[in-house]
Amino acid sequence: METGAPNALLKEQATEEKGETARLSSFIGAMAIADLVKTTLGPKGMDKILQSQSRGQAVTVTNDGATILKSIYVDNPAAKVLVDISKVQDDQVGDGTTSVVVLAGELLREAEKLVNMRIHPQTIIQGYREALNCALKALQDLSVNNVDNPEQYKQDMLRIARTTLSSKILTNDKEHFSNLAVDAVLRLKGSTNLDSIQMIKKTGGTLSESYLDEGFILDKKIGVGQPKRIENAKILVANTPMDTDKIKIYGARVRTEGMSQVAAIEQAEKDKMRKKVQKIIDHGINCFINRQLIYNFPEQLFTDAGVMAIEHADFDGVERLALVTGGEIVSTFHNPEEAKLGECKLIEEIMIGEDKLIRFSGVALGEACTIILRGASTHILDEAERSLHDALCVLSQMATDSRVVYGGGCSEMIMSQAVEDLAKKTPGKRSLAMESFAKALRQIPAIIAENGGLDSTELISQLRAAHVTEGCRKGIDILTGQIGDMTTCGINEAFKVKKCVLSSATEATEMILRVDDIIKCAPRQRDENMM
């Protein structure tokens, strides 16, 4: 049946694509998405500018695969599968979002050739599945685990951080930022929860001026006339309205016989607020932080009582503050004994650039820290935050799986060789699928080399020749433009990232290969009565 041909079974305007047409449509869509992000792969990958069509036309400059793919509108169903695996990769391990899409695209490119040779998709899937198991076993044999050696373990983390940041905007300052990331993650003491690591972006200065501050920094100002420094602070974190010191004339209808009655109503409002403030102070606190606004009258009452009041701390800030100080967010103040207060050794006002911020030092959650990012523009700071977040995610996942493998295409070449060896021993058409799988794996280092302006054909042929030797650790050294020993270059990647890339890309390819029918529903008609 032809593409988009109407079907008598389906509603009018619904379309159906069958057999080869459906499969070709899926292949083209998925490969187009892979080609879109292919040029961003590797240390010399290029950036993309994403411009929103909404009001203000916000511009994002990035080479992060997940950010690019979730920002574009995709109509092809197979392409949406690749966008989804990129999002899952980002959520699970934080890095490898481009690699997983590129590998899936290359596997589908090879699968298309096999389908054109009249090999059944189920045979290809079976061959791919056996090749995946073989590749994962080769990857596992290649991995090294130094968790029992703290010094070597930290070196592994630094190498992984450098490798992750090499393909980002932070590549020129990767030594500085890899140390920042490792120090922040080591403070987590094995936790994978990154909520206690906060990032604050401040324009001005250069990226190399970014630093790690022990403690929590809130990007707000202290109220007028209130203490700027408090030691041994007792903190009440709240989400409550503190703006009813004036009667809201607009939107309210009050029938009175004179202005004296309006004044009486306003006084009643003030008395109500005074009682509320007194209840808050009765908790025995010296710092009050509210998610909502604090109007002038309650702010004055807090000042008179010598309590520091901080208003409009956004929900993210309030949540993190409650977490790191060991308190809870409260909304009612009738039972002070039930409220859990936060504590910290010191609250003080600090200056970063030209802005005043509030630092909480000696918080209950010892692993809490803040990374202050400096940069020339908001676009650079946004990309720096995304890059550093990827590195933090990868490093935090090492708490669950501390194995490392070699980068620079070395792992892919070893897996490719293992799969080719299996293909030679496998009878039947499955061996063709295995060879295609091995070829797709070799495309990863080839693309990294091409993006660096190198001769990929020459380098890959050199790598294949080198990997004939048992225990070879050669990969592509982009800086010299030649093949080099990855142990000497210090190019490592997390085992968990590589494993997720392989598994997700193969499973997505299998899902797309199984498709032989695409049915698109009829567009929903607008009800004329609703107009």
XYZ file of C-alpha atoms in Angstrom:
531
model
C 0.000 0.000 0.000
C 1.327 3.446 -0.850
C 2.496 5.945 1.741
C -0.379 7.856 3.258
C -3.013 5.882 1.291
C -6.493 5.909 2.917
C -7.680 2.642 4.467
C -11.332 1.556 4.328
C -11.087 0.239 7.909
C -9.790 3.497 9.314
C -11.515 6.799 9.852
C -11.390 9.367 7.073
C -8.019 11.226 6.951
C -6.308 8.461 8.967
C -3.290 7.049 7.077
C -1.409 3.758 7.103
C 2.056 2.772 5.906
C 2.852 -0.934 5.542
C 5.795 -3.259 5.033
C 8.853 -1.841 3.300
C 7.381 1.665 3.170
C 6.850 1.745 6.954
C 10.326 0.336 7.618
C 11.968 2.825 5.247
C 10.088 5.723 6.891
C 11.320 4.582 10.335
C 14.930 4.194 9.160
C 15.012 7.607 7.478
C 13.516 9.423 10.489
C 15.840 7.787 13.040
C 18.962 8.277 10.908
C 18.060 11.950 10.327
C 17.961 12.516 14.112
C 21.317 10.722 14.529
C 22.866 12.848 11.747
C 21.548 15.999 13.461
C 23.591 15.411 16.650
C 26.493 13.502 15.050
C 28.632 16.627 14.602
C 28.469 17.409 18.354
C 30.220 14.131 19.330
C 33.743 14.140 20.772
C 36.211 16.738 22.106
C 36.127 18.714 18.845
C 32.347 18.509 18.385
C 30.474 21.591 17.165
C 27.713 23.510 18.976
C 24.118 24.119 17.906
C 22.092 27.312 18.344
C 18.483 26.637 19.351
C 16.153 29.621 18.958
C 12.711 29.535 20.521
C 9.743 30.938 18.609
C 8.012 31.950 21.832
C 7.897 35.512 23.111
C 11.394 36.865 23.581
C 12.877 34.230 21.222
C 15.241 32.753 23.807
C 18.529 31.454 22.395
C 20.361 28.359 23.682
C 23.902 27.513 22.556
C 24.789 23.894 23.372
C 26.361 20.650 22.186
C 24.533 18.497 24.743
C 22.594 15.812 22.855
C 19.690 15.600 25.329
C 19.216 19.409 25.388
C 19.193 19.586 21.569
C 16.778 16.689 21.095
C 14.268 17.707 23.760
C 14.155 21.239 22.281
C 13.152 20.227 18.752
C 9.716 19.148 17.544
C 9.840 15.699 15.931
C 6.997 14.263 13.846
C 8.523 10.912 12.849
C 7.583 8.143 15.373
C 10.947 6.313 15.041
C 12.810 9.578 15.620
C 10.796 10.030 18.829
C 12.127 6.667 20.071
C 15.709 7.996 19.749
C 14.761 11.257 21.483
C 13.334 9.208 24.365
C 16.444 7.023 24.790
C 18.532 10.204 24.899
C 16.320 11.568 27.719
C 16.534 8.279 29.646
C 20.338 8.238 29.246
C 20.450 11.796 30.615
C 18.250 10.891 33.605
C 20.078 7.638 34.371
C 23.760 8.536 34.077
C 23.896 12.140 32.843
C 26.369 11.599 29.992
C 26.489 9.680 26.693
C 23.286 11.302 25.398
C 24.805 11.988 21.963
C 26.668 8.657 21.758
C 23.499 6.601 22.355
C 21.619 8.340 19.501
C 24.592 8.178 17.107
C 25.173 4.467 17.824
C 21.478 3.677 17.318
C 21.564 5.601 14.017
C 24.624 3.657 12.830
C 23.050 0.313 13.819
C 19.940 1.228 11.816
C 22.086 2.331 8.848
C 23.736 -1.104 8.836
C 20.387 -2.845 9.379
C 18.948 -1.070 6.340
C 21.689 -2.588 4.164
C 20.885 -6.057 5.524
C 17.142 -5.599 4.928
C 17.931 -4.598 1.330
C 19.830 -7.905 1.049
C 16.504 -9.669 1.885
C 17.574 -10.699 5.389
C 14.562 -10.883 7.717
C 14.422 -8.240 10.508
C 14.031 -10.972 13.156
C 17.312 -12.558 11.990
C 19.026 -9.165 12.264
C 17.565 -8.657 15.761
C 18.803 -12.096 16.872
C 22.297 -11.336 15.541
C 22.320 -7.896 17.204
C 21.236 -9.409 20.526
C 24.060 -11.998 20.493
C 26.546 -9.294 19.424
C 25.381 -7.055 22.312
C 25.995 -9.819 24.893
C 29.449 -10.451 23.421
C 30.286 -6.704 23.426
C 29.139 -6.284 27.040
C 31.290 -9.242 28.117
C 34.321 -7.729 26.341
C 33.591 -4.380 28.018
C 33.345 -6.060 31.419
C 36.687 -7.834 30.899
C 38.257 -4.493 29.929
C 36.930 -2.620 33.001
C 39.077 -1.833 36.037
C 37.796 -1.303 39.591
C 39.958 0.696 42.031
C 37.336 1.269 44.748
C 39.581 -0.387 47.382
C 42.410 2.053 46.656
C 41.158 5.568 47.658
C 44.031 7.431 45.967
C 43.676 5.540 42.669
C 39.867 5.812 42.903
C 40.123 9.619 43.115
C 42.493 9.633 40.108
C 39.927 7.564 38.157
C 37.237 10.109 39.059
C 39.447 12.998 37.926
C 40.176 11.275 34.594
C 36.478 10.575 34.006
C 35.609 14.184 34.861
C 38.261 15.451 32.415
C 37.001 13.118 29.665
C 33.382 14.213 30.250
C 34.274 17.922 30.259
C 36.582 17.614 27.205
C 33.623 17.684 24.819
C 31.974 20.639 26.580
C 32.467 24.402 26.763
C 34.623 23.881 29.879
C 37.344 22.013 27.949
C 39.880 24.856 28.347
C 39.460 24.835 32.138
C 38.816 21.097 32.515
C 41.562 20.660 35.155
C 39.958 23.311 37.355
C 36.370 22.089 36.888
C 37.221 18.377 37.187
C 38.733 19.119 40.618
C 35.630 21.135 41.543
C 33.309 18.299 40.473
C 35.311 15.552 42.241
C 35.551 17.569 45.482
C 31.787 18.203 45.417
C 30.911 14.544 44.751
C 33.349 13.211 47.385
C 31.490 15.336 49.949
C 28.337 13.289 49.189
C 29.988 10.250 50.849
C 28.541 7.715 48.410
C 25.104 9.299 47.890
C 23.750 9.813 44.356
C 21.420 12.648 45.434
C 22.759 15.867 43.889
C 20.224 18.141 45.661
C 22.815 19.112 48.283
C 25.120 20.467 45.513
C 23.809 23.839 44.406
C 24.990 25.862 41.426
C 24.724 29.660 41.314
C 25.416 31.516 38.068
C 26.752 35.064 38.200
C 27.739 36.967 35.052
C 31.071 38.752 35.112
C 34.620 37.444 35.361
C 35.804 34.331 33.540
C 34.961 30.632 33.809
C 38.294 29.977 35.556
C 37.146 32.242 38.435
C 34.397 29.734 39.372
C 34.879 28.109 42.764
C 33.414 25.670 45.303
C 32.040 27.138 48.538
C 31.447 24.849 51.521
C 27.960 25.514 52.783
C 24.734 26.779 51.226
C 24.385 30.123 49.433
C 20.980 31.730 48.907
C 20.665 34.356 46.162
C 18.501 36.747 48.236
C 18.897 39.893 50.345
C 18.462 40.372 54.099
C 15.658 42.752 55.225
C 16.345 46.420 55.969
C 17.854 47.120 59.396
C 18.138 43.443 60.299
C 21.310 41.711 61.559
C 23.697 40.846 58.691
C 25.497 38.131 60.650
C 24.080 35.506 63.020
C 26.014 32.778 64.840
C 24.412 29.509 66.011
C 21.299 30.267 63.984
C 17.888 28.684 64.631
C 16.069 28.807 61.297
C 12.348 28.510 60.589
C 11.657 27.763 56.913
C 8.071 28.605 55.963
C 5.636 28.912 53.081
C 2.985 31.313 54.370
C 1.395 34.634 53.273
C 2.964 37.620 55.084
C 1.373 40.367 52.986
C -1.937 41.160 54.761
C -0.829 44.281 56.658
C -3.042 46.445 54.409
C -6.635 45.872 53.495
C -6.935 44.854 49.850
C -9.309 47.597 48.682
C -9.189 46.524 45.031
C -11.228 43.393 44.493
C -12.964 43.694 47.892
C -16.290 45.443 48.537
C -16.731 46.829 52.032
C -19.744 49.004 52.956
C -18.786 51.467 55.692
C -20.255 54.666 57.133
C -16.942 56.500 57.287
C -13.164 56.379 56.942
C -12.835 55.581 60.647
C -14.366 52.153 60.014
C -11.897 51.515 57.143
C -9.088 52.435 59.553
C -10.547 50.005 62.108
C -10.537 47.197 59.524
C -6.916 47.987 58.632
C -6.010 47.985 62.326
C -7.670 44.578 62.725
C -5.571 43.290 59.821
C -2.419 44.672 61.486
C -3.310 43.121 64.835
C -3.859 39.782 63.108
C -0.422 40.039 61.437
C 1.210 41.132 64.724
C -0.148 37.984 66.443
C 1.094 35.815 63.550
C 4.588 37.333 63.737
C 4.626 36.838 67.520
C 3.726 33.160 67.074
C 6.652 32.811 64.658
C 9.067 34.554 67.066
C 7.812 32.336 69.935
C 9.461 29.373 68.167
C 12.740 30.679 69.602
C 14.257 31.485 66.238
C 16.689 34.178 65.103
C 16.205 33.640 61.327
C 12.907 33.405 59.405
C 12.916 32.388 55.723
C 9.672 32.560 53.733
C 8.905 31.392 50.219
C 6.348 34.193 49.782
C 6.662 37.969 50.149
C 7.087 39.648 53.528
C 5.485 43.112 53.533
C 6.869 46.182 55.316
C 4.872 45.855 58.542
C 5.831 42.245 59.435
C 9.405 42.978 58.296
C 9.513 45.873 60.787
C 8.213 43.596 63.554
C 10.959 41.046 62.804
C 13.571 43.842 62.822
C 12.345 45.071 66.242
C 12.653 41.513 67.583
C 16.231 41.170 66.178
C 15.190 38.354 63.832
C 16.686 38.075 60.337
C 13.847 37.776 57.786
C 14.463 36.604 54.215
C 11.570 36.832 51.754
C 10.685 35.295 48.415
C 13.169 32.423 48.586
C 11.878 30.481 45.553
C 10.518 26.975 46.071
C 13.727 25.282 44.900
C 15.744 27.408 47.351
C 13.339 26.709 50.240
C 13.338 22.950 49.554
C 17.147 22.770 49.450
C 17.513 25.021 52.493
C 15.198 22.796 54.534
C 17.190 19.751 53.365
C 20.657 21.094 54.202
C 19.763 22.781 57.519
C 17.784 19.773 58.768
C 14.496 21.693 59.128
C 11.034 21.279 57.683
C 8.865 23.705 55.705
C 5.931 24.845 57.862
C 2.738 26.755 57.034
C 1.030 27.021 60.452
C 2.561 28.193 63.718
C 0.123 27.114 66.467
C 2.324 24.316 67.885
C 5.953 25.497 68.194
C 7.021 22.232 69.832
C 6.058 20.256 66.711
C 7.963 22.471 64.254
C 11.361 21.141 63.232
C 13.829 24.047 63.081
C 16.900 24.175 60.883
C 20.313 24.911 62.355
C 23.639 26.276 61.154
C 26.736 27.736 62.806
C 26.864 30.995 60.870
C 24.679 33.076 58.552
C 26.389 36.032 56.871
C 26.016 38.339 53.891
C 28.693 37.988 51.214
C 29.514 39.717 47.929
C 29.981 37.873 44.616
C 30.830 40.307 41.853
C 28.438 43.195 42.466
C 25.663 41.130 44.071
C 24.909 40.472 47.730
C 24.072 36.898 48.725
C 23.505 35.024 51.991
C 25.821 32.166 53.025
C 24.827 29.454 55.515
C 27.994 27.852 56.954
C 28.249 24.790 59.205
C 24.862 23.376 58.132
C 23.446 20.140 59.552
C 23.919 18.295 56.247
C 27.727 18.254 56.088
C 27.870 17.321 52.391
C 26.073 20.517 51.297
C 28.129 22.812 49.089
C 27.633 25.483 46.430
C 29.465 25.878 43.130
C 29.671 29.520 42.038
C 29.913 29.775 38.234
C 31.307 32.981 36.703
C 31.240 33.776 32.990
C 30.943 36.471 30.361
C 27.282 35.908 29.428
C 24.167 34.009 30.464
C 24.498 31.663 27.434
C 28.017 30.634 28.515
C 26.879 30.164 32.127
C 23.872 28.039 31.093
C 26.081 25.757 28.975
C 28.712 25.614 31.747
C 26.003 24.553 34.214
C 24.776 21.795 31.864
C 28.348 20.577 31.312
C 29.210 20.515 35.016
C 25.895 18.839 35.854
C 26.741 16.021 33.397
C 30.129 15.533 35.086
C 28.530 15.528 38.573
C 25.932 12.926 37.467
C 28.589 10.590 36.023
C 30.824 10.914 39.098
C 27.958 10.385 41.561
C 26.962 7.180 39.697
C 30.432 5.814 40.429
C 29.191 5.254 43.991
C 26.957 2.446 42.644
C 29.380 1.152 39.979
C 33.007 2.271 40.321
C 34.372 0.397 37.278
C 36.148 2.417 34.588
C 37.003 1.630 30.945
C 39.267 3.298 28.384
C 37.913 6.097 26.185
C 39.047 7.582 22.878
C 37.405 4.768 20.867
C 39.578 2.086 22.555
C 36.572 0.319 24.173
C 34.616 0.369 20.901
C 37.520 -1.176 18.965
C 37.965 -3.971 21.545
C 34.209 -4.703 21.561
C 34.132 -4.578 17.756
C 36.985 -7.101 17.550
C 35.270 -9.444 20.040
C 32.014 -9.303 18.040
C 33.871 -9.969 14.744
C 35.585 -12.998 16.307
C 32.148 -14.326 17.362
C 30.747 -13.682 13.867
C 33.504 -15.866 12.343
C 32.395 -18.787 14.550
C 28.647 -18.263 13.966
C 26.985 -20.066 11.028
C 24.073 -18.607 9.067
C 22.855 -15.111 8.318
C 23.135 -14.002 11.952
C 26.877 -13.631 11.404
C 26.164 -10.863 8.865
C 24.181 -8.977 11.523
C 27.076 -9.407 13.980
C 29.564 -8.013 11.460
C 27.229 -5.038 10.920
C 27.099 -4.505 14.692
C 30.917 -4.484 14.843
C 31.053 -2.017 11.944
C 28.569 0.311 13.710
C 30.754 0.247 16.854
C 33.803 1.278 14.810
C 31.864 4.273 13.493
C 31.975 5.945 16.936
C 35.767 6.567 16.922
C 35.528 7.354 13.175
C 32.973 10.130 13.847
C 35.082 11.493 16.748
C 38.064 11.692 14.353
C 36.011 13.307 11.552
C 34.647 15.950 13.931
C 38.245 16.773 14.847
C 39.140 17.317 11.184
C 41.263 14.135 11.052
C 41.498 11.362 8.452
C 39.107 8.845 10.044
C 39.780 6.058 7.496
C 43.531 6.160 8.138
C 43.184 6.293 11.925
C 40.612 3.478 12.133
C 42.761 1.216 9.931
C 45.741 1.932 12.227
C 43.600 1.160 15.298
C 42.392 -2.144 13.801
C 45.961 -3.176 13.089
C 47.082 -2.177 16.609
C 44.251 -4.062 18.340
C 45.324 -7.369 16.844
C 47.872 -7.415 19.687
C 46.442 -8.807 22.951
C 46.065 -6.191 25.721
C 46.321 -3.210 23.344
C 44.982 0.038 24.870
C 45.299 2.281 21.808
C 42.695 4.896 20.959
C 42.395 8.218 19.138
C 44.309 11.099 20.730
C 42.490 14.125 19.301
C 45.100 16.590 20.608
C 47.959 15.054 18.594
C 45.765 13.816 15.730
C 47.243 10.300 16.004
C 46.523 7.059 17.804
C 47.878 6.913 21.350
C 47.912 4.764 24.489
C 44.823 5.617 26.565
C 46.537 4.671 29.844
C 49.264 7.261 29.156
C 46.779 9.886 27.913
C 44.573 9.320 31.002
C 41.378 9.078 28.936
C 38.866 7.045 30.947
C 35.114 6.676 30.884
C 32.640 5.234 33.391
C 31.693 1.599 32.726
C 28.051 2.347 33.585
C 27.810 5.067 30.885
C 29.229 2.773 28.174
C 26.980 -0.112 29.247
C 23.854 2.103 29.148
C 24.813 3.482 25.713
C 25.240 -0.023 24.262
C 22.081 -1.515 25.797
C 19.782 1.448 25.082
C 20.969 1.907 21.468
C 20.569 -1.820 20.668
C 17.119 -2.060 22.271
C 15.902 1.058 20.426
C 17.235 -0.365 17.147
C 15.416 -3.655 17.790
C 12.173 -1.818 18.504
C 12.380 0.160 15.241
C 13.358 -2.967 13.247
C 10.234 -4.795 14.437
C 7.940 -2.157 12.911
C 6.124 -3.142 9.713
C 3.037 -0.920 9.984
C 2.577 2.769 10.900
C -0.986 3.974 11.482
C -1.578 7.698 11.950
C -4.881 8.715 13.519
C -7.168 11.205 11.814
C -6.661 14.767 13.069
C -9.222 15.859 15.637
C -11.920 18.025 14.058
C -12.893 21.318 15.666
C -16.480 21.368 16.868
C -18.287 24.140 15.002
C -20.662 24.645 17.948
C -17.664 25.532 20.150
C -16.609 28.391 17.851
